[in-house]
CSV table of N, CA, C and O and ligand atoms in Angstrom, one decimal:
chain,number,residue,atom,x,y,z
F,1164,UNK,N,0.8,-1.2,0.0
F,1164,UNK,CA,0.0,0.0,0.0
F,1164,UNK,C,0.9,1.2,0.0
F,1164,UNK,O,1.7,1.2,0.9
F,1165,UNK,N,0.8,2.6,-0.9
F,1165,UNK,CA,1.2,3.5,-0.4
F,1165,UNK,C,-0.1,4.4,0.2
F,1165,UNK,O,-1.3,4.3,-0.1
F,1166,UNK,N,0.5,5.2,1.0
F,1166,UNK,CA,-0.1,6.1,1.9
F,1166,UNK,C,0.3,7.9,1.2
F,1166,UNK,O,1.4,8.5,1.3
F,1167,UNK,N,-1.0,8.5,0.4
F,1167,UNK,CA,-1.0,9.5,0.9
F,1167,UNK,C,-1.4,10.7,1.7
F,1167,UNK,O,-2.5,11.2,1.7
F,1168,UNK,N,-0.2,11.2,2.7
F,1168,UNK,CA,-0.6,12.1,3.8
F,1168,UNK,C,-1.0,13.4,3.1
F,1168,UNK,O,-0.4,13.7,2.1
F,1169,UNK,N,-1.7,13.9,3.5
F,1169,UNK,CA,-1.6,15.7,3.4
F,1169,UNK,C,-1.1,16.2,4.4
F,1169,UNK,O,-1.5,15.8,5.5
F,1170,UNK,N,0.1,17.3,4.4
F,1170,UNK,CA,0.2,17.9,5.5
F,1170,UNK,C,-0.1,19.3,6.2
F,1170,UNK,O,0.3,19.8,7.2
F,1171,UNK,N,-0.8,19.6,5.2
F,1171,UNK,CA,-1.5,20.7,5.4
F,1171,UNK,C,-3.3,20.5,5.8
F,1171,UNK,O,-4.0,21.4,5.9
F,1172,UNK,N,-3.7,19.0,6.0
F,1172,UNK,CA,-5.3,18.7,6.4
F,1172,UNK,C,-4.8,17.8,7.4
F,1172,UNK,O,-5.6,17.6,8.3
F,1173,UNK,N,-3.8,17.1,7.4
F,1173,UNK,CA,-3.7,16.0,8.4
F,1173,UNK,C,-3.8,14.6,7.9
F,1173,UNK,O,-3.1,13.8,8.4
F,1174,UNK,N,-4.6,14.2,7.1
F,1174,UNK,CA,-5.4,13.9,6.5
F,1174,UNK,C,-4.9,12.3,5.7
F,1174,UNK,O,-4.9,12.5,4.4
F,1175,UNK,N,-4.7,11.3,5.9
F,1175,UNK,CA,-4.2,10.2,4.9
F,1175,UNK,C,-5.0,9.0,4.4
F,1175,UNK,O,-5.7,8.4,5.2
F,1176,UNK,N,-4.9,8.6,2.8
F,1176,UNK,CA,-5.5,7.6,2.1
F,1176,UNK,C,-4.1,6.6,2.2
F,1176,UNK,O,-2.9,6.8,2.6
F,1177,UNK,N,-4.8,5.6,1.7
F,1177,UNK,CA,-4.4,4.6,1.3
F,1177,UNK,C,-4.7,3.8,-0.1
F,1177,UNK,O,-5.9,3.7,-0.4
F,1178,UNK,N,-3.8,3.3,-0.9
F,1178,UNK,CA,-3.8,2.8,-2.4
F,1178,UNK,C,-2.9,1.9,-2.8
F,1178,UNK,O,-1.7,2.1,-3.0
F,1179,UNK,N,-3.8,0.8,-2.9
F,1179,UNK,CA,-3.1,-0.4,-3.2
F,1179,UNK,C,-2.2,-0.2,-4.3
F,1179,UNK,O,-2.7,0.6,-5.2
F,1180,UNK,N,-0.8,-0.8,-4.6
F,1180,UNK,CA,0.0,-0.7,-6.2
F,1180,UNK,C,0.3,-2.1,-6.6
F,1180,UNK,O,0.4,-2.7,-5.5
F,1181,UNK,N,0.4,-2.8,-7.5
F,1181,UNK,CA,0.8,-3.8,-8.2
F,1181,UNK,C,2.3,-3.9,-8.4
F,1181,UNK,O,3.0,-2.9,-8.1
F,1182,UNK,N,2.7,-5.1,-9.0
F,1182,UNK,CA,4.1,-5.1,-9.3
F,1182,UNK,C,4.3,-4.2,-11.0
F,1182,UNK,O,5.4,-3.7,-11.3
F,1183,UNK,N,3.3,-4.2,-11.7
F,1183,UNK,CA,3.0,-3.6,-13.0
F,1183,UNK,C,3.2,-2.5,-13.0
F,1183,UNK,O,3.8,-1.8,-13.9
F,1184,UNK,N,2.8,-2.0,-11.8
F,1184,UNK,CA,2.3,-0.2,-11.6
F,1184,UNK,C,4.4,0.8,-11.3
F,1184,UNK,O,4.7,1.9,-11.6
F,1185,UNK,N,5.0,0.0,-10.8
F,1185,UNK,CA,6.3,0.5,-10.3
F,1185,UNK,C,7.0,1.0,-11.4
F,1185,UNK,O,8.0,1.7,-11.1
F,1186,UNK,N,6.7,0.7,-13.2
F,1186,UNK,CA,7.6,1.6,-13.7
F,1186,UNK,C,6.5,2.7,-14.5
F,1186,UNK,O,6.4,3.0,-15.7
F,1187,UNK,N,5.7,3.1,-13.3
F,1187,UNK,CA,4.6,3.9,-13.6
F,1187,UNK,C,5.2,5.1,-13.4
F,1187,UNK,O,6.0,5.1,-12.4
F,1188,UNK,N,5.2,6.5,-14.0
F,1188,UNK,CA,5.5,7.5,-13.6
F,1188,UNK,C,4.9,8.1,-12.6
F,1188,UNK,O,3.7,8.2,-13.0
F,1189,UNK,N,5.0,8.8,-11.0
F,1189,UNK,CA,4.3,8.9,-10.2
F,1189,UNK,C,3.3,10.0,-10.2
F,1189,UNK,O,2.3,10.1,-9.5
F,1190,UNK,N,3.6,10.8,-11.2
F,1190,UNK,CA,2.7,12.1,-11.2
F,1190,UNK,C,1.2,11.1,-12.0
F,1190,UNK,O,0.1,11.4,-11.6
F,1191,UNK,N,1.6,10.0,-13.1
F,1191,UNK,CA,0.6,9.7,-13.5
F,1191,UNK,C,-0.3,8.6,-12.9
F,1191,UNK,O,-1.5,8.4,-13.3
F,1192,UNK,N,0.2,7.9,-11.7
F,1192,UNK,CA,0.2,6.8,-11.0
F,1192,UNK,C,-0.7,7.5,-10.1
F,1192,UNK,O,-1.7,6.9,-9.9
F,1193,UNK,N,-0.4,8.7,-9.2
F,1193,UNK,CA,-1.2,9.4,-8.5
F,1193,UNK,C,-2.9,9.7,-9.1
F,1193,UNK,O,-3.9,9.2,-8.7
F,1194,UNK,N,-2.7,10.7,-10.1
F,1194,UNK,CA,-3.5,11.0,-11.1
F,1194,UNK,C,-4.5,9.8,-11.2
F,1194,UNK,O,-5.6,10.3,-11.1
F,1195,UNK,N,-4.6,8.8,-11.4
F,1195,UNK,CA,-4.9,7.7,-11.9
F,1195,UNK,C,-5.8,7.0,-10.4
F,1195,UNK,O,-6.8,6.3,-10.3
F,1196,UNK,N,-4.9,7.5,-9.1
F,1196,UNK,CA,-5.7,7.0,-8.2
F,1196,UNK,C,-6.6,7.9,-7.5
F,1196,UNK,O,-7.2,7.7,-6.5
F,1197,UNK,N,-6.4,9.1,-8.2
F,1197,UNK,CA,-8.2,10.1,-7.7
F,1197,UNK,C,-6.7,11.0,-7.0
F,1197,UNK,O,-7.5,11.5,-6.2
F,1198,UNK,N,-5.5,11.5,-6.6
F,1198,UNK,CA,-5.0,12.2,-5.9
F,1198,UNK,C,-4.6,13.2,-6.7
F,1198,UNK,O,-3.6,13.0,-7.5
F,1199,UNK,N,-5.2,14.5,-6.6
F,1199,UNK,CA,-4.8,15.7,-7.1
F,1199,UNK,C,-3.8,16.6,-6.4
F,1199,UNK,O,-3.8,17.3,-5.4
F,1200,UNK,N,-2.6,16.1,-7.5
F,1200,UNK,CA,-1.2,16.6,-7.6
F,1200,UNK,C,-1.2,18.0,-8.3
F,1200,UNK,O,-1.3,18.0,-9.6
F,1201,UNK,N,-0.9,19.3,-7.4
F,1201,UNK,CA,-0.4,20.4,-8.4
F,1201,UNK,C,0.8,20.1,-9.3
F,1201,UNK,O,1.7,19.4,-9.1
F,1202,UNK,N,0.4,21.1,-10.8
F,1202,UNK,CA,0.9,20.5,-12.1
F,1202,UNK,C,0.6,22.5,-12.3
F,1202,UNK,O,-0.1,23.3,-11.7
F,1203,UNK,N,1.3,22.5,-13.1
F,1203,UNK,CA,1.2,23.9,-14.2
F,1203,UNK,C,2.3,24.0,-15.4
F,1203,UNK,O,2.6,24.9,-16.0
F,1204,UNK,N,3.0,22.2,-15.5
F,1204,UNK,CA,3.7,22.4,-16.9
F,1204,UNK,C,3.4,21.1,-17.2
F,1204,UNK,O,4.2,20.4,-17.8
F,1205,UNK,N,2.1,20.5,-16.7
F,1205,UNK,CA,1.7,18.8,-16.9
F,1205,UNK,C,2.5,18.1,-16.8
F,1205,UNK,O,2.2,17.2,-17.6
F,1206,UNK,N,3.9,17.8,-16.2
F,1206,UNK,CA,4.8,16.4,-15.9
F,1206,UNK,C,5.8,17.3,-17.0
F,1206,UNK,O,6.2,16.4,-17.8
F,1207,UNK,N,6.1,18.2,-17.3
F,1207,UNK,CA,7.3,18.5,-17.9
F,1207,UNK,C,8.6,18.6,-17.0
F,1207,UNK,O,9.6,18.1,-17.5
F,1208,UNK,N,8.6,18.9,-16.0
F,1208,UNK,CA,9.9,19.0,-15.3
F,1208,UNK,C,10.1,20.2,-15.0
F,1208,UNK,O,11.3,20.4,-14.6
F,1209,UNK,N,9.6,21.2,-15.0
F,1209,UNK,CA,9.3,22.5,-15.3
F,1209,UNK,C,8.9,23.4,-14.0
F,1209,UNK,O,9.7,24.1,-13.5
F,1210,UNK,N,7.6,23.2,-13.5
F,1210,UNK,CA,6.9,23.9,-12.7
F,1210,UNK,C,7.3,23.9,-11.3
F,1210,UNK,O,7.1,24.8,-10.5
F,1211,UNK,N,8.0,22.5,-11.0
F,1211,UNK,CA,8.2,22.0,-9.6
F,1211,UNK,C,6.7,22.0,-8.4
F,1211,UNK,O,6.5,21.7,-7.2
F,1212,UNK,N,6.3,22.3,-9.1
F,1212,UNK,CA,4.7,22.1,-7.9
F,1212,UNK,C,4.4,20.8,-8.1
F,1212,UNK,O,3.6,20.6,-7.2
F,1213,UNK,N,4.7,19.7,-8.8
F,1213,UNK,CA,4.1,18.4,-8.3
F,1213,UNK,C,5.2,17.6,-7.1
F,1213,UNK,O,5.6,16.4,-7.2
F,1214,UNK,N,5.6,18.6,-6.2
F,1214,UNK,CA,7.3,17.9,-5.2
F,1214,UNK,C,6.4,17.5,-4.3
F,1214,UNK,O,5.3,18.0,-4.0
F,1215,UNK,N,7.1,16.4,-4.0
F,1215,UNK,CA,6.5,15.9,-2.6
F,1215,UNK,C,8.2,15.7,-1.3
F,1215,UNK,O,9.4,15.8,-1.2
F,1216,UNK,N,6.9,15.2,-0.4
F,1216,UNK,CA,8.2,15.2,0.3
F,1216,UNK,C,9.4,16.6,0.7
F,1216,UNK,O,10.5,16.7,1.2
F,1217,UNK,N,8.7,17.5,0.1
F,1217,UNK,CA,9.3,19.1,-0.1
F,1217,UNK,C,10.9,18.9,-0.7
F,1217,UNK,O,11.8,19.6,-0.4
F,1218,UNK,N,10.9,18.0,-1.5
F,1218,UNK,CA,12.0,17.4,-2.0
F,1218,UNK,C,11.8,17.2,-3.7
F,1218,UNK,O,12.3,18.1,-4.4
F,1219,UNK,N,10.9,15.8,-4.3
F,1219,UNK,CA,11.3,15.7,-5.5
F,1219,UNK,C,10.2,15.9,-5.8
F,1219,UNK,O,9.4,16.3,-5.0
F,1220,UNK,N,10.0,15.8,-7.3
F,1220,UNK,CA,9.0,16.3,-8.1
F,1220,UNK,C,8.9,14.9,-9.0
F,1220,UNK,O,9.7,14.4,-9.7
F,1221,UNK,N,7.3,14.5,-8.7
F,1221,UNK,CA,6.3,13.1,-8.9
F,1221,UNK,C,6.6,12.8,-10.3
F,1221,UNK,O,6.8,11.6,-10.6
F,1222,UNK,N,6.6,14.2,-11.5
F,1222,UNK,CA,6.5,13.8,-12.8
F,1222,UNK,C,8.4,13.6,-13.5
F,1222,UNK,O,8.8,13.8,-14.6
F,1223,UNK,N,9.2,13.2,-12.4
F,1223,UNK,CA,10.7,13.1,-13.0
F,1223,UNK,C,10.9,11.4,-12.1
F,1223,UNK,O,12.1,10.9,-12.0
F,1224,UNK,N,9.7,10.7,-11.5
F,1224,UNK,CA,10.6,9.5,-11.1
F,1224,UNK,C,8.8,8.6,-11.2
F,1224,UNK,O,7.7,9.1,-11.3
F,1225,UNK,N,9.3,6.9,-11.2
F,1225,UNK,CA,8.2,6.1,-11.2
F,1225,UNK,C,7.9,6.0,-9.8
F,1225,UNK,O,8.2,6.6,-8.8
F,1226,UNK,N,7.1,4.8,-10.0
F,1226,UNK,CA,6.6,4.5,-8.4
F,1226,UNK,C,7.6,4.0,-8.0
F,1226,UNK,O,8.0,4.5,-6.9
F,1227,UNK,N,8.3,2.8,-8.7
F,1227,UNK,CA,9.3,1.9,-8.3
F,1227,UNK,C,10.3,3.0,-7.8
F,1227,UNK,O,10.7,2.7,-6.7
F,1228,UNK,N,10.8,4.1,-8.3
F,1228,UNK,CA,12.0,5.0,-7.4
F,1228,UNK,C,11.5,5.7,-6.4
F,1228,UNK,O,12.1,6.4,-5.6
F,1229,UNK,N,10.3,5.6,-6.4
F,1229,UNK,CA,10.2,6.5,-5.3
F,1229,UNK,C,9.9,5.4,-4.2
F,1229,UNK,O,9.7,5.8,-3.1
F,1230,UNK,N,9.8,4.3,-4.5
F,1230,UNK,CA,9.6,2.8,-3.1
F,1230,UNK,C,11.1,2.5,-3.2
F,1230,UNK,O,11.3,1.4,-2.6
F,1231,UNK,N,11.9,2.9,-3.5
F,1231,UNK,CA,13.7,2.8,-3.7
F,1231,UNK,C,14.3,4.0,-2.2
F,1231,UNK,O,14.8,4.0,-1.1
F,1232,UNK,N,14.0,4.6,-3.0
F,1232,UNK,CA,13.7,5.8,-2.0
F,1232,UNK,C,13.3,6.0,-0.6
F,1232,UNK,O,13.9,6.2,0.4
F,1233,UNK,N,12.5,6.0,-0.8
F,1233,UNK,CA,11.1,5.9,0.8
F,1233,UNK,C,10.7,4.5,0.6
F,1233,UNK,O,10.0,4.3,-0.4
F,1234,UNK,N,10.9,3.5,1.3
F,1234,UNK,CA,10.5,2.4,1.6
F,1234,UNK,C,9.3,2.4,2.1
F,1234,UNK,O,8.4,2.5,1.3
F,1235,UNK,N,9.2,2.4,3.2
F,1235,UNK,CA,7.8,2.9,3.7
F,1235,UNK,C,6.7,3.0,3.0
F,1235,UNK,O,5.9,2.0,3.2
F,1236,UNK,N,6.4,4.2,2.0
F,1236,UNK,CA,5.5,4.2,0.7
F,1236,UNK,C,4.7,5.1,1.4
F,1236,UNK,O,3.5,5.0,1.4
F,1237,UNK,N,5.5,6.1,2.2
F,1237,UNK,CA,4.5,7.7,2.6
F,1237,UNK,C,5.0,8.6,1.5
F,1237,UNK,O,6.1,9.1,1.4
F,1238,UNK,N,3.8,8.9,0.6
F,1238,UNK,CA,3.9,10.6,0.3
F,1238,UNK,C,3.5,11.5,1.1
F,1238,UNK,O,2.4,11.6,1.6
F,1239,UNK,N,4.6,12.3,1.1
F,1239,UNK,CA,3.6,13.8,2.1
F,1239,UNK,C,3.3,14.7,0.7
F,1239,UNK,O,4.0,14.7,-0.3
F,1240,UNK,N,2.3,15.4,0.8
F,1240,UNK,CA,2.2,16.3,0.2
F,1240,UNK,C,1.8,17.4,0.9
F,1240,UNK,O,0.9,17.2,1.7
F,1241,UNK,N,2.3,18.7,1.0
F,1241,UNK,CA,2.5,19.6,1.3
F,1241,UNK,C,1.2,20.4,1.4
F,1241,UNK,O,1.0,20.9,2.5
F,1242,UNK,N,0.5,20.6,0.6
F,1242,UNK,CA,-0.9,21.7,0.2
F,1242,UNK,C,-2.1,20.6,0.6
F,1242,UNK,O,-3.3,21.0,0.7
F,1243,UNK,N,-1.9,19.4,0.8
F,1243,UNK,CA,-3.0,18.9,0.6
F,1243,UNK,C,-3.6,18.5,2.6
F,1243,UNK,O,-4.7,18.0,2.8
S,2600,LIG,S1,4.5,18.8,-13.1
S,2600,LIG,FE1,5.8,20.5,-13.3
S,2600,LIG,S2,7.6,19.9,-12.5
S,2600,LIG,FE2,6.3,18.1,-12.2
């Protein structure tokens, strides 16, 4: 399961992922599971508003690097 937190509501879901889903890009992987990620250059690399973790930005890594990464499988998101 990953777990998205909001840290700005408190607030956390839960979303099952598959072994399929890991070379999923995360901005699209989010997207896909109802979680609205700020975007203002759509996954170009560009805008930096889809960062989580107040660190990377969803539309430059998959699921699988960001479970490389953060084990665990907490996103924080910041606004939400
Ligand atoms: S969507 Fe703009 S940098 Fe990720």
């Amino acid at each position: 399961m990953i777990e998205v937190r909001g840290l700005a509501s408190g607030a956390s879901t839960h979303y099952p992922y598959g072994t399929m889903d890991l070379g999923t890009n995360l901005l699209t992987w989010l997207r896909r599971q109802g979680v609205t990620i700020a975007s203002s250059c759509d996954g170009e690399g560009v805008c930096k508003r889809c960062t989580i973790q107040n660190a990377w930005t969803t539309c430059e890594m998959t699921l699988g690097e960001f479970l490389e990464r953060c084990p665990e499988g907490t996103i924080l998101v910041g606004y939400l």
